[in-house]
CSV table of C-alpha atoms and ligand atoms in Angstrom, one decimal:
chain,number,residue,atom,x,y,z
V,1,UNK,CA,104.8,143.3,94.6
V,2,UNK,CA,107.6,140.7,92.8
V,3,UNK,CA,106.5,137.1,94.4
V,4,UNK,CA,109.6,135.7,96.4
V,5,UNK,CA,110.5,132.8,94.4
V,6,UNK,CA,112.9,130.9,96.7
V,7,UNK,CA,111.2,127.4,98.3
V,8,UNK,CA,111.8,128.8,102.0
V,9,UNK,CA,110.1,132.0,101.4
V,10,UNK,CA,106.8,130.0,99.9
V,11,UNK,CA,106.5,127.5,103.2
V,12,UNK,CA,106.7,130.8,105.1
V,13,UNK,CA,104.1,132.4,103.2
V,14,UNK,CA,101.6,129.3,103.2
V,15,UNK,CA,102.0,128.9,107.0
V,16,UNK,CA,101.0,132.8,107.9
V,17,UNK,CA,97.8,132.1,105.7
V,18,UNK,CA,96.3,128.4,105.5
V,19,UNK,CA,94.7,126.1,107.6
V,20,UNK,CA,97.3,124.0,108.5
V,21,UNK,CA,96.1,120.7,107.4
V,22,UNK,CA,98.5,119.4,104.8
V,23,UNK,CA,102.2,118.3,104.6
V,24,UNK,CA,103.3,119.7,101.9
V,25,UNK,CA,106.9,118.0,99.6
V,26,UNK,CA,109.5,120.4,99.8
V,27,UNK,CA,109.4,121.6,96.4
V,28,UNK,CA,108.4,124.8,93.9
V,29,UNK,CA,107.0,123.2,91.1
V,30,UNK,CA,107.8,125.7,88.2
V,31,UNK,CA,106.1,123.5,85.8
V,32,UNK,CA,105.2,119.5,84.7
V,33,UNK,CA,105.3,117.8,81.5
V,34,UNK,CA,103.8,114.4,80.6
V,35,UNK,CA,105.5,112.1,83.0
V,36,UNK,CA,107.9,115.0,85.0
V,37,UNK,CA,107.9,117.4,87.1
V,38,UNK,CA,110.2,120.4,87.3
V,39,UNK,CA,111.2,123.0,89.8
V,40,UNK,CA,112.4,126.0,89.4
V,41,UNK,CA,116.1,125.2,90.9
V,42,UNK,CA,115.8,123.2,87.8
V,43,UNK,CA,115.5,119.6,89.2
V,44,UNK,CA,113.4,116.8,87.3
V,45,UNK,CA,111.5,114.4,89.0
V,46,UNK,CA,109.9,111.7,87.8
V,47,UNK,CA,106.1,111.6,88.8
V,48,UNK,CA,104.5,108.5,90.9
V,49,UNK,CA,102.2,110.2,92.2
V,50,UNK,CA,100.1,111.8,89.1
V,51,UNK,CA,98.6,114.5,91.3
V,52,UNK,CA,97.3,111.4,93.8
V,53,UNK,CA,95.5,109.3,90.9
V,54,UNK,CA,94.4,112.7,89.1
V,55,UNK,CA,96.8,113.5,86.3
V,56,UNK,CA,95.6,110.6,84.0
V,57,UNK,CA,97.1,111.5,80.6
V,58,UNK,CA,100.2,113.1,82.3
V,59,UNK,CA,100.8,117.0,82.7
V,60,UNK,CA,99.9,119.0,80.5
V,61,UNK,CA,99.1,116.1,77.9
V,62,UNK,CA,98.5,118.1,74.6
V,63,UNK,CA,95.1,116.7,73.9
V,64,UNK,CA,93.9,118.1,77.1
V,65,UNK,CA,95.4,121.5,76.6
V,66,UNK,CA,93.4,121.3,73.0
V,67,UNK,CA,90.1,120.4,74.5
V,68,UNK,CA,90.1,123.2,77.4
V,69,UNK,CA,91.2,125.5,74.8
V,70,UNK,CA,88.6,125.4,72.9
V,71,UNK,CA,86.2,125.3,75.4
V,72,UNK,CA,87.2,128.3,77.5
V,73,UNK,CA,87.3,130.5,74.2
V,74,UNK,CA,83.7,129.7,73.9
V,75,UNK,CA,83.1,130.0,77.7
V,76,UNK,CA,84.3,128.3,80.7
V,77,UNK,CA,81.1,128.1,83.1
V,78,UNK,CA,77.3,128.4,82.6
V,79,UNK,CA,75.8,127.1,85.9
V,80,UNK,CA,73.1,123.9,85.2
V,81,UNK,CA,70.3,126.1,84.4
V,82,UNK,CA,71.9,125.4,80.8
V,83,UNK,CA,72.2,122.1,78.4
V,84,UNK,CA,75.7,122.3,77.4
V,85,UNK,CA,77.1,120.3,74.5
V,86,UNK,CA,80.7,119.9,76.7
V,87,UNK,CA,78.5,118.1,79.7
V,88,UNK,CA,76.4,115.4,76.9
V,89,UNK,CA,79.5,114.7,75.0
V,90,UNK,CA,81.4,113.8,78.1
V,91,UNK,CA,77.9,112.0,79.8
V,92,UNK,CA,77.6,109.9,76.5
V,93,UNK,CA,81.3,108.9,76.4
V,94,UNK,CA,80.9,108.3,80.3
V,95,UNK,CA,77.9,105.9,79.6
V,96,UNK,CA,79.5,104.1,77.0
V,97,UNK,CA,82.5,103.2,78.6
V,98,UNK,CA,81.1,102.2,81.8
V,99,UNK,CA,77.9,100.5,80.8
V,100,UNK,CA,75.7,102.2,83.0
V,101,UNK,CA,72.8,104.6,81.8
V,102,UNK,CA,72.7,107.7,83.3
V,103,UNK,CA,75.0,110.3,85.4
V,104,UNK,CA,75.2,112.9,87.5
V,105,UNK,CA,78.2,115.0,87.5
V,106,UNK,CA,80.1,115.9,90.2
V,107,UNK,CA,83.2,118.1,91.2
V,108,UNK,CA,84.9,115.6,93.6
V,109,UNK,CA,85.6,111.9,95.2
V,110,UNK,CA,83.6,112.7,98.3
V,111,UNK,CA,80.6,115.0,96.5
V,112,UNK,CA,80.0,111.6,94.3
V,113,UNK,CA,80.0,109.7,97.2
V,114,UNK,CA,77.9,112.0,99.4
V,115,UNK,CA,75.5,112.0,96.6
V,116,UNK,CA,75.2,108.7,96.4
V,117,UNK,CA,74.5,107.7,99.6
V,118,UNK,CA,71.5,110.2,99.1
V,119,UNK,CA,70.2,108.5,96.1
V,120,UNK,CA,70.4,105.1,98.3
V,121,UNK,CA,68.6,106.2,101.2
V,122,UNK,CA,66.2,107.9,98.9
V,123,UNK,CA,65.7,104.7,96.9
V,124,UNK,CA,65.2,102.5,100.7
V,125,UNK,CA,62.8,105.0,102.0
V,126,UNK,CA,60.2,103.1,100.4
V,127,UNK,CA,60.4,100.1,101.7
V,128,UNK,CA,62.0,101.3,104.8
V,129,UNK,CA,66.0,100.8,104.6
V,130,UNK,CA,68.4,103.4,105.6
V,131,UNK,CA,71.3,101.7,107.2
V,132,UNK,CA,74.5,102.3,105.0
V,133,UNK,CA,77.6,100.0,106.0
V,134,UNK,CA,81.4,100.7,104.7
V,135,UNK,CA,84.3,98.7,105.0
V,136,UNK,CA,87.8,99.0,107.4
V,137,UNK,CA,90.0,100.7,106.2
V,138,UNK,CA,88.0,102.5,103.2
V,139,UNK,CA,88.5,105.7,102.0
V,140,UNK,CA,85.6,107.4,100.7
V,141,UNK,CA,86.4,111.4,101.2
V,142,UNK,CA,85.8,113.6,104.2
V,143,UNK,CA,82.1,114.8,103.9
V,144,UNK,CA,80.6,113.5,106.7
V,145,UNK,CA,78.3,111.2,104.6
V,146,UNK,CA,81.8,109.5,103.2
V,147,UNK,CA,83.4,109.6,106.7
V,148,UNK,CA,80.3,108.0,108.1
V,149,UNK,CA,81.1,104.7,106.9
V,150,UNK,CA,85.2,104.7,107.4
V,151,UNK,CA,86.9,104.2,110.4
V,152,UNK,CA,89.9,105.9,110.5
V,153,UNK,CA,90.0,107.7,113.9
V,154,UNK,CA,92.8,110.6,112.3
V,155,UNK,CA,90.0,111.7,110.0
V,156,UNK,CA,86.9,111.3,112.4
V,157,UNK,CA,87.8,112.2,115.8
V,158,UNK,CA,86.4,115.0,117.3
V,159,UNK,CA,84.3,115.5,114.9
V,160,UNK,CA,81.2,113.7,115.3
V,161,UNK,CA,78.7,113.2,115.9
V,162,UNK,CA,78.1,111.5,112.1
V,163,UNK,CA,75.1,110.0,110.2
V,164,UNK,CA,73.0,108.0,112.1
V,165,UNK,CA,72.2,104.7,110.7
V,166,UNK,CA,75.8,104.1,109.0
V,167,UNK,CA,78.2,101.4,110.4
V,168,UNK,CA,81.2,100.1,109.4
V,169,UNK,CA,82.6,96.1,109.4
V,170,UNK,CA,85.8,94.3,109.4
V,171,UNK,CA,87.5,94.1,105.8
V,172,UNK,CA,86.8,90.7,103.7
V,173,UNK,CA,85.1,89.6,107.4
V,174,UNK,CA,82.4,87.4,105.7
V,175,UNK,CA,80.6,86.6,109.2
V,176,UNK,CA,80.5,90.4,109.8
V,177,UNK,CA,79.3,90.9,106.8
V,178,UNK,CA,76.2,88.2,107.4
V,179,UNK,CA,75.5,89.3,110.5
V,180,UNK,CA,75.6,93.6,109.3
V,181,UNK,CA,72.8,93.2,107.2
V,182,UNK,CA,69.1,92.8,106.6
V,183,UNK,CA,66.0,94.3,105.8
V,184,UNK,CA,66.9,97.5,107.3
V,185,UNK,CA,70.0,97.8,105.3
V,186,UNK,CA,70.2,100.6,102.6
V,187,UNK,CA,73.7,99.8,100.3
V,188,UNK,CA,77.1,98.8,101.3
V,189,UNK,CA,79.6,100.9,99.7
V,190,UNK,CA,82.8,99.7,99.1
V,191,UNK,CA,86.0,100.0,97.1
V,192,UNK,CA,87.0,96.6,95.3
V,193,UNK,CA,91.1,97.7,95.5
V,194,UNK,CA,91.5,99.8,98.8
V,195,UNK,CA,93.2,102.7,98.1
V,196,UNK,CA,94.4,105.1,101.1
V,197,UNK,CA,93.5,101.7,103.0
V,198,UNK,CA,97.4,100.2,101.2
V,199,UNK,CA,95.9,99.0,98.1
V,200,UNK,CA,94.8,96.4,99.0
V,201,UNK,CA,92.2,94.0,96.4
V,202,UNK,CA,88.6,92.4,98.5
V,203,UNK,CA,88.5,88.9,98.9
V,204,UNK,CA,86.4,86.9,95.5
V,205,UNK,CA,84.6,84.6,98.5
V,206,UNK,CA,83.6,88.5,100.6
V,207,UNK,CA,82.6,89.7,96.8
V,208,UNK,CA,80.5,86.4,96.2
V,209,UNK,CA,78.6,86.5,99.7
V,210,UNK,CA,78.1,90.4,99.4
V,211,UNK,CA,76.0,89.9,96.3
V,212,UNK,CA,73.9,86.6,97.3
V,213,UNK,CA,73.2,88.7,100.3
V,214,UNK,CA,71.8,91.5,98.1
V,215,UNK,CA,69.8,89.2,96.3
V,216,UNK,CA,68.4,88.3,99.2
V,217,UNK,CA,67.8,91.4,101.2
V,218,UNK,CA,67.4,93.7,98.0
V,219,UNK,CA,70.1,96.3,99.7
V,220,UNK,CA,72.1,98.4,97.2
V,221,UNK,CA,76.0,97.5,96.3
V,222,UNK,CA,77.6,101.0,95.9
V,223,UNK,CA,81.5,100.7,94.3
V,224,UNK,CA,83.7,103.6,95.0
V,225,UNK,CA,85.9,103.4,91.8
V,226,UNK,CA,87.1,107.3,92.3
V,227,UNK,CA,91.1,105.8,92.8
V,228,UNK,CA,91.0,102.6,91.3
V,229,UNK,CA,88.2,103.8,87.9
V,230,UNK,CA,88.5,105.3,84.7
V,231,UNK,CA,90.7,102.6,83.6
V,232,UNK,CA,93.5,102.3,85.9
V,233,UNK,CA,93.6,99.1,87.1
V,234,UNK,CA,93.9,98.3,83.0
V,235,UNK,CA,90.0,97.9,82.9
V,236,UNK,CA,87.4,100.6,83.0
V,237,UNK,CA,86.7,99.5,86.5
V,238,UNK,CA,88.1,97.7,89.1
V,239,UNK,CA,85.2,95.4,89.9
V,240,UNK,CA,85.4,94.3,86.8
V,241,UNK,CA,87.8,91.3,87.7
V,242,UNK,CA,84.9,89.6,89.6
V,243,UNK,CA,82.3,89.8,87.4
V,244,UNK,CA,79.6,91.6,89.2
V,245,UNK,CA,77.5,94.9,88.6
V,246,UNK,CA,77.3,97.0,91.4
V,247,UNK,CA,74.0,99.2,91.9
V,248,UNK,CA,76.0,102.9,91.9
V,249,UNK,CA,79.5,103.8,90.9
V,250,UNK,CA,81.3,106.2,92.0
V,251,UNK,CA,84.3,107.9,89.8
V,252,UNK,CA,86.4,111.0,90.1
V,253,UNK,CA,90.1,111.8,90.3
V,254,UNK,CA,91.3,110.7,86.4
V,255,UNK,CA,88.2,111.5,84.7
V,256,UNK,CA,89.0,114.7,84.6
V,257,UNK,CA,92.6,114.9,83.5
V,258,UNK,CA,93.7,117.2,86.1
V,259,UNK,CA,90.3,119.2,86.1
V,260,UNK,CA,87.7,118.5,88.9
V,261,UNK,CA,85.8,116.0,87.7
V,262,UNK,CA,83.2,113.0,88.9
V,263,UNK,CA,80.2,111.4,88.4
V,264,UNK,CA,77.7,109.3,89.9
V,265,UNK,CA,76.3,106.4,87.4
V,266,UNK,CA,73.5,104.5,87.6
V,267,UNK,CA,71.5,102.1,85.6
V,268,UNK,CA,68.0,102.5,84.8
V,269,UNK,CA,66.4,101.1,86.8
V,270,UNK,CA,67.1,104.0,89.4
V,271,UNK,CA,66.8,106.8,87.0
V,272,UNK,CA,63.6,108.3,88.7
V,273,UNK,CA,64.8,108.2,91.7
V,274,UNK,CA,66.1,111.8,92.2
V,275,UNK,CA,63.1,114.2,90.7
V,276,UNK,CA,64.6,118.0,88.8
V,277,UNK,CA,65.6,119.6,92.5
V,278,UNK,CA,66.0,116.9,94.3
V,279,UNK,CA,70.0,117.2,94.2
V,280,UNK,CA,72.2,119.7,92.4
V,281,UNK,CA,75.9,121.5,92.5
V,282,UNK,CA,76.7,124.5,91.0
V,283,UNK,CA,80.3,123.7,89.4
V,284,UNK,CA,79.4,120.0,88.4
V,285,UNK,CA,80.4,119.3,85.0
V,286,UNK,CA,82.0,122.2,84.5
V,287,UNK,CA,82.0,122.8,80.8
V,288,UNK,CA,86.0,123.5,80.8
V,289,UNK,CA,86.3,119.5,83.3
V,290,UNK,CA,83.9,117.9,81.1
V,291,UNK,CA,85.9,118.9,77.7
V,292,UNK,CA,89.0,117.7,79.3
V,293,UNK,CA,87.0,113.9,80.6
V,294,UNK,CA,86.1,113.6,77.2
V,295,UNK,CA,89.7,113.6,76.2
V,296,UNK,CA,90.8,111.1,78.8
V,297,UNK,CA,87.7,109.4,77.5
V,298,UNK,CA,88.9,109.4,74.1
V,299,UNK,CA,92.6,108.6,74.9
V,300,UNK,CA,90.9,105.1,76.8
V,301,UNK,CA,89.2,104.2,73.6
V,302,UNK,CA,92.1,104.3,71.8
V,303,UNK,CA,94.3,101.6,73.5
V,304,UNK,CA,95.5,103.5,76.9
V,305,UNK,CA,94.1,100.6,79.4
V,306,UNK,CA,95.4,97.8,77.7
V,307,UNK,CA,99.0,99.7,77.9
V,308,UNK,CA,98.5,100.6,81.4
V,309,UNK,CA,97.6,96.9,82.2
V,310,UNK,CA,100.7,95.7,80.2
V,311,UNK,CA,103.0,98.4,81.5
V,312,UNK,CA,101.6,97.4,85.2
V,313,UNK,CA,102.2,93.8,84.8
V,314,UNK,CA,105.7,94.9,83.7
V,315,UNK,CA,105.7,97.0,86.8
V,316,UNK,CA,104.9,94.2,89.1
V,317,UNK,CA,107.8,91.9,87.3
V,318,UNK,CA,110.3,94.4,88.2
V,319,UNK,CA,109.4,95.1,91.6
V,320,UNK,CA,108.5,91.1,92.3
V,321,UNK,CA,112.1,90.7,91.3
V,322,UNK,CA,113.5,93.2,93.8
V,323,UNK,CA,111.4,91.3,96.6
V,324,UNK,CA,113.3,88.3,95.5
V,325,UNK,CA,116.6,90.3,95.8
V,326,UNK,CA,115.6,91.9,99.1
V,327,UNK,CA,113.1,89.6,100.7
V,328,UNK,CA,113.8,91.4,104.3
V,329,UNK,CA,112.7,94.5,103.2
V,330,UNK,CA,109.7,93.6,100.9
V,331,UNK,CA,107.0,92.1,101.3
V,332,UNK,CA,103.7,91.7,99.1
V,333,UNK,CA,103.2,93.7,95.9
V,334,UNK,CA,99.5,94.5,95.0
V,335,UNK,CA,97.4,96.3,92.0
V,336,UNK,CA,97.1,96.4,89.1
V,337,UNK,CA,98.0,99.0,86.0
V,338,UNK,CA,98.9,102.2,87.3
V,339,UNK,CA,97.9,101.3,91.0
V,340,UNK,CA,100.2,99.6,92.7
V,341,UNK,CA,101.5,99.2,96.2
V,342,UNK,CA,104.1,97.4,97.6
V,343,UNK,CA,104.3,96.4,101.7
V,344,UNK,CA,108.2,97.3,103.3
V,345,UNK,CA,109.2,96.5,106.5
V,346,UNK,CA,111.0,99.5,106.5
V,347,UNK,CA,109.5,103.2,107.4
V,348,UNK,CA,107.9,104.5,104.2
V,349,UNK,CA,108.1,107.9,105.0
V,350,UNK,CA,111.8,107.6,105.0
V,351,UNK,CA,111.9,105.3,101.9
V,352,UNK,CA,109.3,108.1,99.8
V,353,UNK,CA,112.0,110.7,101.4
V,354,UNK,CA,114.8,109.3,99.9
V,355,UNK,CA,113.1,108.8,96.9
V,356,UNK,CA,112.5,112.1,96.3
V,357,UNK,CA,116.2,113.3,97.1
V,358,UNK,CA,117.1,111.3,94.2
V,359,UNK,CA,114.2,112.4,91.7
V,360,UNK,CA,111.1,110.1,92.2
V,361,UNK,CA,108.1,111.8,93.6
V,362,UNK,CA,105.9,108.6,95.6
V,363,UNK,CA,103.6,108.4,98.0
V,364,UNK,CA,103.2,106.1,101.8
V,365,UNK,CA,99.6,105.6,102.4
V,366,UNK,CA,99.2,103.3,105.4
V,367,UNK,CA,102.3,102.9,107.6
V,368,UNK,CA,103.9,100.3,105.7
V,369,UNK,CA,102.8,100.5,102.2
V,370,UNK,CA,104.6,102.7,99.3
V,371,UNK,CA,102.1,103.3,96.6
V,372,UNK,CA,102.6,104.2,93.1
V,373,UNK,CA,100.2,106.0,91.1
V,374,UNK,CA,101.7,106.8,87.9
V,375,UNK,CA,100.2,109.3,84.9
V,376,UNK,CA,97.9,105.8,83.2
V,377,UNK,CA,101.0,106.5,80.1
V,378,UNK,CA,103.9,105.5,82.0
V,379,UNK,CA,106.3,103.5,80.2
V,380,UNK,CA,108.5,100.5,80.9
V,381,UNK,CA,111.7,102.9,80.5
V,382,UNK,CA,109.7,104.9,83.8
V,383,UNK,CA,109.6,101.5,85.6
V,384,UNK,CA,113.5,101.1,85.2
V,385,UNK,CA,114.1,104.4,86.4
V,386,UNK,CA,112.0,104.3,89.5
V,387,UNK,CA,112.5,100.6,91.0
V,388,UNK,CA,116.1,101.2,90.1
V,389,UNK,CA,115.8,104.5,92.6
V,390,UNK,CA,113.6,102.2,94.9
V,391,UNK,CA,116.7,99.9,94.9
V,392,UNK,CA,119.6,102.2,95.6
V,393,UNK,CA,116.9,103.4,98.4
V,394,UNK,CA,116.7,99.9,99.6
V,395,UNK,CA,120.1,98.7,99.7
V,396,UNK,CA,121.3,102.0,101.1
R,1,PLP,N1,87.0,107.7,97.2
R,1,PLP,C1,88.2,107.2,97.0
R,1,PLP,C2,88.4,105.7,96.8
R,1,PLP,C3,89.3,108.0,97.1
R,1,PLP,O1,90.6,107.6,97.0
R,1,PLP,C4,89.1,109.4,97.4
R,1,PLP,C5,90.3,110.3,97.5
R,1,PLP,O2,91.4,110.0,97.7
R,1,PLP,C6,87.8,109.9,97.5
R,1,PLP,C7,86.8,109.0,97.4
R,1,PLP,C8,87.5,111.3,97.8
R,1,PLP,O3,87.8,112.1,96.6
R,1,PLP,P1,88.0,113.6,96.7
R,1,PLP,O4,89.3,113.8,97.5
R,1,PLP,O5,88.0,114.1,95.3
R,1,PLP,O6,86.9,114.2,97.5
């Protein structure tokens, strides 16, 4: 059978078959190349999105090709019965760009998290602490361990019941905070820039307290860096701004430059916490993801976060001086690097609509926040281009 190429005859197609659970842009993507993405009735578009945080190095970034390459030619999957050079190189790059000491490798955001909210309860149940807390407005995945600890009634209800002994408080709400935990408590798991949530940054003073209080109660702090990791925000991690060292971090989404890809790092002191059998997966660190990660890896050491922070602080200029030009319609800008979002008093939806009509693929996450998650090598001439499409948008 010849595939019916046309856009109309692929919606069709996809709504006789899936699950209906995703809106879908109204495009055929033919193919994508470092920072664009083309359709087959031949349009460009310029790509804010990066496959939602994903597409690190861009499409079909050269390097990346190389790695996977080589790899698959020598085989693509061997299941973890095996030691496989692919999964150490990537683990030892992994280590020694985060500073933790050991990993475990995952194929997604929410299998990381899921996983370690195990390894946290697992570590309490000696002393007796299961109670794992999340912030408003978090995103963690939708296992039901991650959705445990958000609050975002389109993704929970009617679906619970959820984990017991999991709560979630107010965002940056010291008091809540204070009064949340105590010897009971397990970890609190949080992401230091909110992503789905409109990124938004946690308060230094909420960061401060959240630690004394871990010294005190000897809870676990957990940092989802899955959106805001692998160098994005222009440093390895986003938590790195306040000068603390979370217990676990979680990464995914970039690691992998386009491959499913994550991890769960740890420092020593927790290493014998999980036993051989005690947790598993069988497509984690996928030979074929982790010679791709240790691309991206590679591409980091070699000057890509200082770019991305410069290129983001460049970002923020531009889009700063737009607000100044249209202070009706826009309000705060907030991120870093290549996560940025910007709050409009004007529908998103609409705005990300017309965006796209004239060639810039972005994204609304919350109802009044446009966020941009650029390929980590955008470029300043990228930045023109899309707050001068933002603008037209704007101005109308
Ligand atoms: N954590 C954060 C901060 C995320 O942004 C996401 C996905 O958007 C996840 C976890 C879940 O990742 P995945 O969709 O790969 O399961």
């Amino acid at each position: 059978m010849t595939p019916d190429h046309t856009v109309a005859s692929l919606i069709e197609r996809e709504h006789q078959h899936f699950i209906p659970t995703y809106k879908r842009l109204p495009l055929e993507v033919d193919r994508a190349e470092g920072m664009h993405v083309f359709t087959r009735d031949g349009r460009r578009y310029l790509d804010f999105l990066g496959g939602i945080a994903v597409n690190s190095l861009g499409h079909c970034h050269p390097a990346v090709i190389a790695a996977i390459e080589r790899q698959v030619h020598r085989y693509a999957h061997m299941s973890n019965y095996f030691y496989q050079d692919a999964q150490v190189e990537f683990a030892e790059a992994l280590v020694a760009a985060s500073g933790y000491d050991r990993v475990f490798l995952t194929n997604s955001g929410t299998e990381a998290t899921d996983g370690a909210m195990k390894l946290a309860r697992m570590h309490g149940s000696t002393s007796g602490r299961s109670e794992i807390i999340g912030l408003s407005g978090g995103f963690h995945g939708r296992t039901y361990g991650a959705l445990s600890i958000m609050d975002k009634p389109g993704y929970k209800d009617g679906m619970g019941p959820f984990l017991p002994a999991t709560s979630v408080i107010a965002f940056n709400d010291v008091a809540a905070l204070e009064a949340a935990v105590g010897e009971g408590t397990c970890a609190v798991m949080l992401e230091f820039l909110q992503g789905e949530g409109g990124i938004h940054w946690v308060a230094e003073d909420f960061v401060r307290r959240l630690f004394e209080l871990r010294e005190q109660h000897g809870f676990l702090v957990i940092a989802d860096e899955v959106q805001a990791g692998g160098g994005r925000t222009g440093t390895f991690f986003s938590f790195e701004r306040y000068g603390v060292r979370p217990d676990i971090v979680t990464v995914a989404k970039g690691l992998g430059g386009g491959l499913p890809l994550g991890a769960i790092l740890i420092p020593e002191s927790l290493a014998t916490v999980w036993g051989p059998g005690r947790h598993g997966t069988t497509f984690g660190g996928n030979a074929l993801a982790c010679a791709a990660g240790s691309t991206v890896l590679a591409e980091l050491r070699s000057g890509l976060m200082a770019r991305v922070a410069d290129v983001g602080a460049y970002a923020i200029a531009k889009l700063e001086a737009l607000r100044a030009e249209l202070p009706q319609v826009i309000g705060e800008i907030r991120g870093a690097g290549a996560m940025l979002g910007v709050e409009l008093t004007v529908p998103v939806g609409q705005v990300v609509e017309s965006m796209l009509e004239r060639g810039v693929i972005a994204n609304a996450t919350s109802e009044t926040v446009l966020r941009l998650l650029p390929p980590m090598i955008y470029g300043r001439e990228h930045v023109d281009e899309m707050v001068g499409v933002l603008r037209e948008v704007l101005v109308g």
